[in-house]
């Protein structure tokens, strides 16, 4: 059976939460609200905050 890329990505996205729970449990990390918020905070920071944006004056 072959899956298209779109179908495979949809399956992965639908099951990502369960996969994350399994990985965290394997690593001995309990998934709590605090754990999720720490991940969100670490991923939300813009690493290029001071970078010049070419189109910035066009959209401002």
CSV table of N, CA and C in Angstrom, one decimal, residues 3-17 19:
chain,number,residue,atom,x,y,z
A,3,UNK,N,1.0,5.5,0.2
A,3,UNK,CA,0.2,6.7,0.6
A,3,UNK,C,0.8,7.9,-0.1
A,4,UNK,N,0.0,8.8,-0.6
A,4,UNK,CA,0.5,10.0,-1.1
A,4,UNK,C,1.1,10.9,0.0
A,5,UNK,N,1.9,11.9,-0.3
A,5,UNK,CA,2.5,12.7,0.7
A,5,UNK,C,1.4,13.4,1.5
A,6,UNK,N,0.4,13.9,0.8
A,6,UNK,CA,-0.7,14.6,1.5
A,6,UNK,C,-1.4,13.7,2.5
A,7,UNK,N,-1.7,12.4,2.1
A,7,UNK,CA,-2.4,11.5,3.0
A,7,UNK,C,-1.5,11.1,4.2
A,8,UNK,N,-0.2,10.9,3.9
A,8,UNK,CA,0.7,10.6,5.0
A,8,UNK,C,0.9,11.7,6.0
A,9,UNK,N,0.9,13.0,5.5
A,9,UNK,CA,1.1,14.1,6.4
A,9,UNK,C,-0.2,14.3,7.2
A,10,UNK,N,-1.4,14.0,6.6
A,10,UNK,CA,-2.6,14.1,7.4
A,10,UNK,C,-2.7,13.1,8.5
A,11,UNK,N,-2.3,11.9,8.2
A,11,UNK,CA,-2.2,10.8,9.2
A,11,UNK,C,-1.3,11.2,10.3
A,12,UNK,N,-0.1,11.7,10.0
A,12,UNK,CA,0.9,12.1,11.0
A,12,UNK,C,0.3,13.2,11.8
A,13,UNK,N,-0.3,14.2,11.2
A,13,UNK,CA,-0.8,15.4,12.0
A,13,UNK,C,-1.9,14.9,12.9
A,14,UNK,N,-2.8,14.0,12.5
A,14,UNK,CA,-3.9,13.6,13.3
A,14,UNK,C,-3.4,12.8,14.5
A,15,UNK,N,-2.2,12.1,14.4
A,15,UNK,CA,-1.7,11.3,15.5
A,15,UNK,C,-0.5,11.9,16.2
A,16,UNK,N,-0.2,13.1,15.9
A,16,UNK,CA,1.0,13.7,16.5
A,16,UNK,C,0.9,13.8,18.0
A,17,UNK,N,-0.2,14.1,18.5
A,17,UNK,CA,-0.4,14.2,20.0
A,17,UNK,C,-0.1,12.9,20.7
A,19,UNK,N,1.7,10.4,19.5
A,19,UNK,CA,3.1,10.1,19.3
A,19,UNK,C,3.9,10.8,20.3
